[in-house]
Amino acid sequence: MENIKFIDQNLEKGLYLVSTPIGNLADITIRALNILKKSDIILCEDKRVSKKLLDYYDIKSQLFSYHKFNEKESIEKILEIFKKNKIVSLISDAGTPLISDPGKILINEIEKNNIKIIPIPGASAVTAAFSLAGYSDDYYFYGFLPKKLGERKKVYEKFCNLDSSIIIFLPARDLVSIIKEMKEFLGERQILIAKEITKIHENIIKGTLDDILDKVKSIVLKGEITIVLSSEANKNKDRNVDLNKEILDLSKKMKTADLAKYLSKKFKFSKKEIYQKILMLNKK
């Protein structure tokens, strides 16, 4: 490594967003290691987790605890560190900082204070899982689903209108219940479930929302899971044609609310979407 000419020989003062391994400690770039070794302070979520990485690569930089529970109150202390012209890195427990992890508040404050921000790319569960799926050329990354069912339903409605693959993070304990919800609200789709990516017990399962529940019995429901859902754009176009036909046929025979409920179950669209389509078609 001593013979490699780093582009960061003389580091600028600023905040470095350093991507760390998502499981396998070997999945870190030479540049990232160089930045971490030269950092005066490393902001991290959990010191215990980050210390394992730093010890493995013999990195002695000082750790500063920065997580979602102390994010706001830590800002002033961190800004004081920058006033001393220190080199500061931000890392998450795994993967790229700010991807469903703390940091947005810090980034906004850093920008207000005209401090330079430098991204150091690397491992990502999002791109790793997407590359395995092979569903489409593009994707929509949502992150973690809301905890409340009502809020999740709104998210599912949004998913129904997307023409790309969809990627979400999920606590493994919620996997079975969420798959059942997706089957109800999103209709038939292809799904990829990725657990322990890059680790010894890496587990990748592909199937449909109909048959995947039988396949996930082999998964230990601990930790976090990355899910990739296929796009249903073409299928939805066909469904829209059939749906419009049924609306025109039945709108004079059924009340709007009853028709929306009936067609929602049949075509796997939300009742709100169906209701709007009925009103739109009846205006023509």
Coordinates of C-alpha atoms in Angstrom, one line a residue:
M1 CA 0.0 0.0 0.0
E2 CA 3.0 2.3 0.6
N3 CA 3.7 2.4 -3.1
I4 CA 0.2 3.5 -4.1
K5 CA -0.1 7.2 -4.9
F6 CA -3.2 8.4 -3.0
I7 CA -5.1 11.3 -4.5
D8 CA -5.7 12.4 -0.9
Q9 CA -2.0 12.7 0.2
N10 CA -2.6 16.1 1.7
L11 CA -6.2 16.1 2.9
E12 CA -8.3 19.2 2.8
K13 CA -10.0 20.2 6.0
G14 CA -13.7 19.2 5.9
L15 CA -16.1 16.4 6.4
Y16 CA -15.5 13.1 4.7
L17 CA -18.5 10.8 4.2
V18 CA -16.7 7.4 4.2
S19 CA -18.4 4.2 3.1
T20 CA -17.5 1.2 5.2
P21 CA -18.1 -2.6 4.7
I22 CA -21.6 -4.0 4.9
G23 CA -20.4 -7.3 6.3
N24 CA -17.1 -8.5 4.9
L25 CA -14.3 -6.3 6.4
A26 CA -12.3 -6.7 3.1
D27 CA -15.0 -4.7 1.2
I28 CA -13.4 -1.2 1.9
T29 CA -11.5 0.9 -0.5
I30 CA -7.8 1.8 -0.2
R31 CA -8.9 5.5 -0.3
A32 CA -11.3 5.0 2.5
L33 CA -8.7 3.5 4.7
N34 CA -6.3 6.3 3.9
I35 CA -8.9 8.9 4.9
L36 CA -9.8 7.2 8.1
K37 CA -6.2 6.9 9.2
K38 CA -5.6 10.6 8.5
S39 CA -8.8 11.7 10.2
D40 CA -8.5 13.5 13.5
I41 CA -12.0 12.6 14.5
I42 CA -14.3 9.9 13.2
L43 CA -18.1 10.4 13.8
C44 CA -19.7 7.0 14.2
E45 CA -23.1 5.5 15.2
D46 CA -21.9 2.8 17.6
K47 CA -18.3 3.0 18.9
R48 CA -18.3 -0.8 19.6
V49 CA -19.1 -1.6 16.0
S50 CA -16.7 0.9 14.4
K51 CA -13.9 -0.1 16.8
K52 CA -13.9 -3.6 15.3
L53 CA -13.2 -2.1 11.8
L54 CA -10.6 0.4 13.0
D55 CA -8.8 -2.3 15.1
Y56 CA -8.7 -4.7 12.1
Y57 CA -6.9 -2.1 10.0
D58 CA -4.9 -0.6 12.9
I59 CA -6.5 2.8 12.7
K60 CA -5.9 5.0 15.8
S61 CA -8.2 7.9 15.0
Q62 CA -10.4 9.2 17.8
L63 CA -14.1 8.1 17.7
F64 CA -16.9 10.5 18.4
S65 CA -20.4 9.0 19.1
Y66 CA -22.9 10.5 16.6
H67 CA -26.3 8.7 16.2
K68 CA -30.0 9.4 15.8
F69 CA -30.5 9.9 19.6
N70 CA -27.9 12.6 20.0
E71 CA -27.9 14.0 16.4
K72 CA -29.2 17.5 17.2
E73 CA -27.4 18.1 20.5
S74 CA -24.0 17.0 19.0
I75 CA -24.0 19.6 16.2
E76 CA -22.4 22.5 18.2
K77 CA -19.6 20.2 19.5
I78 CA -18.9 19.0 16.0
L79 CA -18.9 22.6 14.6
E80 CA -16.3 23.5 17.3
I81 CA -14.1 20.6 16.1
F82 CA -14.2 22.1 12.6
K83 CA -13.2 25.5 14.0
K84 CA -9.9 23.9 15.1
N85 CA -9.2 22.9 11.4
K86 CA -9.6 19.2 12.1
I87 CA -10.1 16.5 9.5
V88 CA -13.4 14.8 10.3
S89 CA -14.9 11.6 8.8
L90 CA -18.5 10.4 9.2
I91 CA -19.2 6.6 9.0
S92 CA -22.2 4.5 9.7
D93 CA -22.2 1.0 11.2
A94 CA -22.3 -0.5 7.7
G95 CA -22.4 0.9 4.2
T96 CA -22.7 4.5 3.0
P97 CA -23.4 7.3 5.5
L98 CA -26.9 9.0 5.3
I99 CA -28.5 6.1 3.5
S100 CA -31.2 5.4 6.0
D101 CA -28.7 6.5 8.7
P102 CA -28.1 9.7 10.7
G103 CA -26.4 12.7 9.1
K104 CA -28.9 14.9 7.3
I105 CA -29.0 17.5 10.1
L106 CA -25.2 17.6 10.2
I107 CA -24.9 18.0 6.4
N108 CA -27.2 21.0 6.4
E109 CA -25.3 22.7 9.3
I110 CA -22.0 22.0 7.6
E111 CA -23.1 23.6 4.4
K112 CA -24.4 26.6 6.3
N113 CA -20.9 27.0 7.7
N114 CA -19.2 26.7 4.3
I115 CA -17.3 23.6 5.3
K116 CA -16.4 21.3 2.4
I117 CA -18.0 17.9 2.2
I118 CA -16.3 15.0 0.4
P119 CA -17.9 11.7 -0.4
I120 CA -15.8 8.5 -0.3
P121 CA -17.9 5.8 -2.1
G122 CA -17.8 2.1 -1.4
A123 CA -20.0 -0.8 -0.3
S124 CA -23.8 -0.5 -0.5
A125 CA -26.5 -3.1 0.3
V126 CA -28.7 -1.2 -2.1
T127 CA -26.6 -1.6 -5.2
A128 CA -25.5 -5.1 -4.2
A129 CA -29.1 -6.3 -4.0
F130 CA -30.2 -4.5 -7.1
S131 CA -27.4 -6.1 -9.2
L132 CA -28.6 -9.5 -8.1
A133 CA -32.2 -8.9 -9.0
G134 CA -32.0 -8.3 -12.7
Y135 CA -35.5 -6.8 -12.8
S136 CA -34.9 -3.5 -14.5
D137 CA -32.4 -0.8 -15.5
D138 CA -33.5 1.6 -12.8
Y139 CA -34.7 1.5 -9.2
Y140 CA -36.5 3.6 -6.6
F141 CA -34.9 3.4 -3.1
Y142 CA -37.4 3.9 -0.2
G143 CA -35.4 2.8 2.9
F144 CA -37.3 1.6 5.9
L145 CA -41.1 1.4 5.7
P146 CA -43.2 3.3 8.3
K147 CA -44.2 1.5 11.5
K148 CA -47.9 2.3 11.2
L149 CA -50.1 0.4 8.8
G150 CA -52.0 3.5 7.7
E151 CA -48.7 5.2 6.6
R152 CA -47.5 2.0 4.9
K153 CA -50.7 1.9 2.9
K154 CA -49.9 5.3 1.5
V155 CA -46.4 4.1 0.6
Y156 CA -47.8 1.1 -1.2
E157 CA -50.2 3.4 -3.2
K158 CA -47.1 5.3 -4.3
F159 CA -45.3 2.0 -5.2
C160 CA -48.3 1.1 -7.5
N161 CA -47.5 4.1 -9.7
L162 CA -43.8 3.4 -10.1
D163 CA -42.4 2.0 -13.3
S164 CA -39.1 0.9 -11.7
S165 CA -37.8 -1.7 -9.3
I166 CA -38.3 -0.8 -5.6
I167 CA -35.7 -1.3 -2.9
I168 CA -36.5 -1.2 0.8
F169 CA -34.8 -2.1 4.1
L170 CA -36.7 -4.2 6.6
P171 CA -36.1 -5.6 10.1
A172 CA -36.1 -9.4 9.5
R173 CA -38.7 -9.9 12.3
D174 CA -41.3 -8.1 10.1
L175 CA -40.5 -10.0 6.9
V176 CA -43.5 -12.4 6.9
S177 CA -46.1 -9.8 7.8
I178 CA -44.8 -7.3 5.2
I179 CA -44.8 -9.9 2.4
K180 CA -48.4 -10.6 3.2
E181 CA -49.2 -6.8 3.1
M182 CA -47.3 -6.4 -0.2
K183 CA -49.2 -9.3 -1.8
E184 CA -52.5 -7.6 -0.8
F185 CA -51.7 -4.1 -1.8
L186 CA -49.2 -4.5 -4.7
G187 CA -50.5 -7.6 -6.4
E188 CA -48.3 -10.2 -8.0
R189 CA -44.6 -9.2 -8.3
Q190 CA -41.2 -10.7 -8.4
I191 CA -39.2 -10.3 -5.2
L192 CA -35.6 -10.7 -4.1
I193 CA -34.7 -11.0 -0.4
A194 CA -31.1 -10.4 0.6
K195 CA -29.9 -11.1 4.1
E196 CA -26.3 -11.0 5.5
I197 CA -25.0 -9.7 2.1
T198 CA -21.2 -10.4 1.9
K199 CA -21.1 -12.3 5.1
I200 CA -20.5 -16.0 5.7
H201 CA -24.2 -16.8 6.0
E202 CA -25.3 -14.7 3.0
N203 CA -28.8 -15.7 2.0
I204 CA -30.4 -14.6 -1.3
I205 CA -33.9 -15.8 -2.1
K206 CA -35.9 -15.0 -5.3
G207 CA -39.5 -15.7 -6.2
T208 CA -42.9 -14.1 -6.4
L209 CA -45.0 -12.6 -3.6
D210 CA -47.2 -15.7 -4.0
D211 CA -44.6 -18.4 -3.4
I212 CA -41.8 -16.6 -1.4
L213 CA -43.3 -17.3 2.0
D214 CA -42.5 -21.0 1.7
K215 CA -39.0 -20.1 0.7
V216 CA -38.2 -17.8 3.6
K217 CA -38.7 -20.5 6.2
S218 CA -34.9 -21.1 6.0
I219 CA -34.2 -17.5 7.1
V220 CA -33.3 -16.8 10.7
L221 CA -35.5 -13.7 11.3
K222 CA -32.8 -11.5 13.0
G223 CA -31.0 -8.4 11.8
E224 CA -31.9 -6.4 8.7
I225 CA -33.0 -7.5 5.2
T226 CA -32.8 -5.8 1.8
I227 CA -35.8 -6.3 -0.5
V228 CA -36.0 -5.7 -4.2
L229 CA -39.5 -5.7 -5.8
S230 CA -39.9 -5.9 -9.6
S231 CA -41.7 -3.2 -11.6
E232 CA -45.1 -4.1 -12.8
A233 CA -45.4 -1.3 -15.4
N234 CA -46.4 -3.5 -18.4
K235 CA -48.7 -5.6 -16.4
N236 CA -50.3 -2.4 -14.9
K237 CA -51.0 -1.1 -18.4
D238 CA -53.0 -4.2 -19.3
R239 CA -54.8 -4.0 -15.9
N240 CA -55.7 -0.4 -16.6
V241 CA -57.3 -1.3 -19.9
D242 CA -59.4 -4.1 -18.2
L243 CA -60.1 -1.8 -15.2
N244 CA -61.4 1.0 -17.4
K245 CA -63.7 -1.4 -19.3
E246 CA -65.2 -2.7 -16.0
I247 CA -65.7 0.8 -14.7
L248 CA -67.7 1.7 -17.8
D249 CA -69.7 -1.5 -17.6
L250 CA -70.5 -1.4 -13.9
S251 CA -70.6 2.3 -13.0
K252 CA -74.3 2.5 -13.8
K253 CA -75.2 -0.6 -11.9
M254 CA -73.3 0.0 -8.6
K255 CA -72.7 2.8 -6.2
T256 CA -69.3 4.5 -6.6
A257 CA -68.1 3.4 -3.2
D258 CA -69.2 -0.2 -3.6
L259 CA -67.7 -0.3 -7.1
A260 CA -64.3 1.1 -5.9
K261 CA -64.2 -1.5 -3.1
Y262 CA -65.1 -4.4 -5.5
L263 CA -62.6 -3.3 -8.2
S264 CA -59.8 -2.6 -5.7
K265 CA -59.9 -6.3 -4.6
K266 CA -60.1 -7.6 -8.1
F267 CA -57.4 -5.5 -9.7
K268 CA -55.1 -4.9 -6.6
F269 CA -55.3 -1.1 -7.0
S270 CA -56.0 1.0 -3.9
K271 CA -59.6 2.1 -3.4
K272 CA -58.5 5.7 -3.7
E273 CA -57.0 5.1 -7.1
I274 CA -60.1 3.3 -8.3
Y275 CA -62.4 6.0 -7.0
Q276 CA -60.4 8.7 -8.9
K277 CA -60.6 6.6 -12.1
I278 CA -64.3 6.2 -11.7
L279 CA -64.8 9.9 -11.3
M280 CA -62.5 10.7 -14.2
L281 CA -64.2 8.2 -16.6
N282 CA -67.7 9.3 -15.6
K283 CA -66.8 12.9 -16.6
K284 CA -66.0 11.9 -20.2

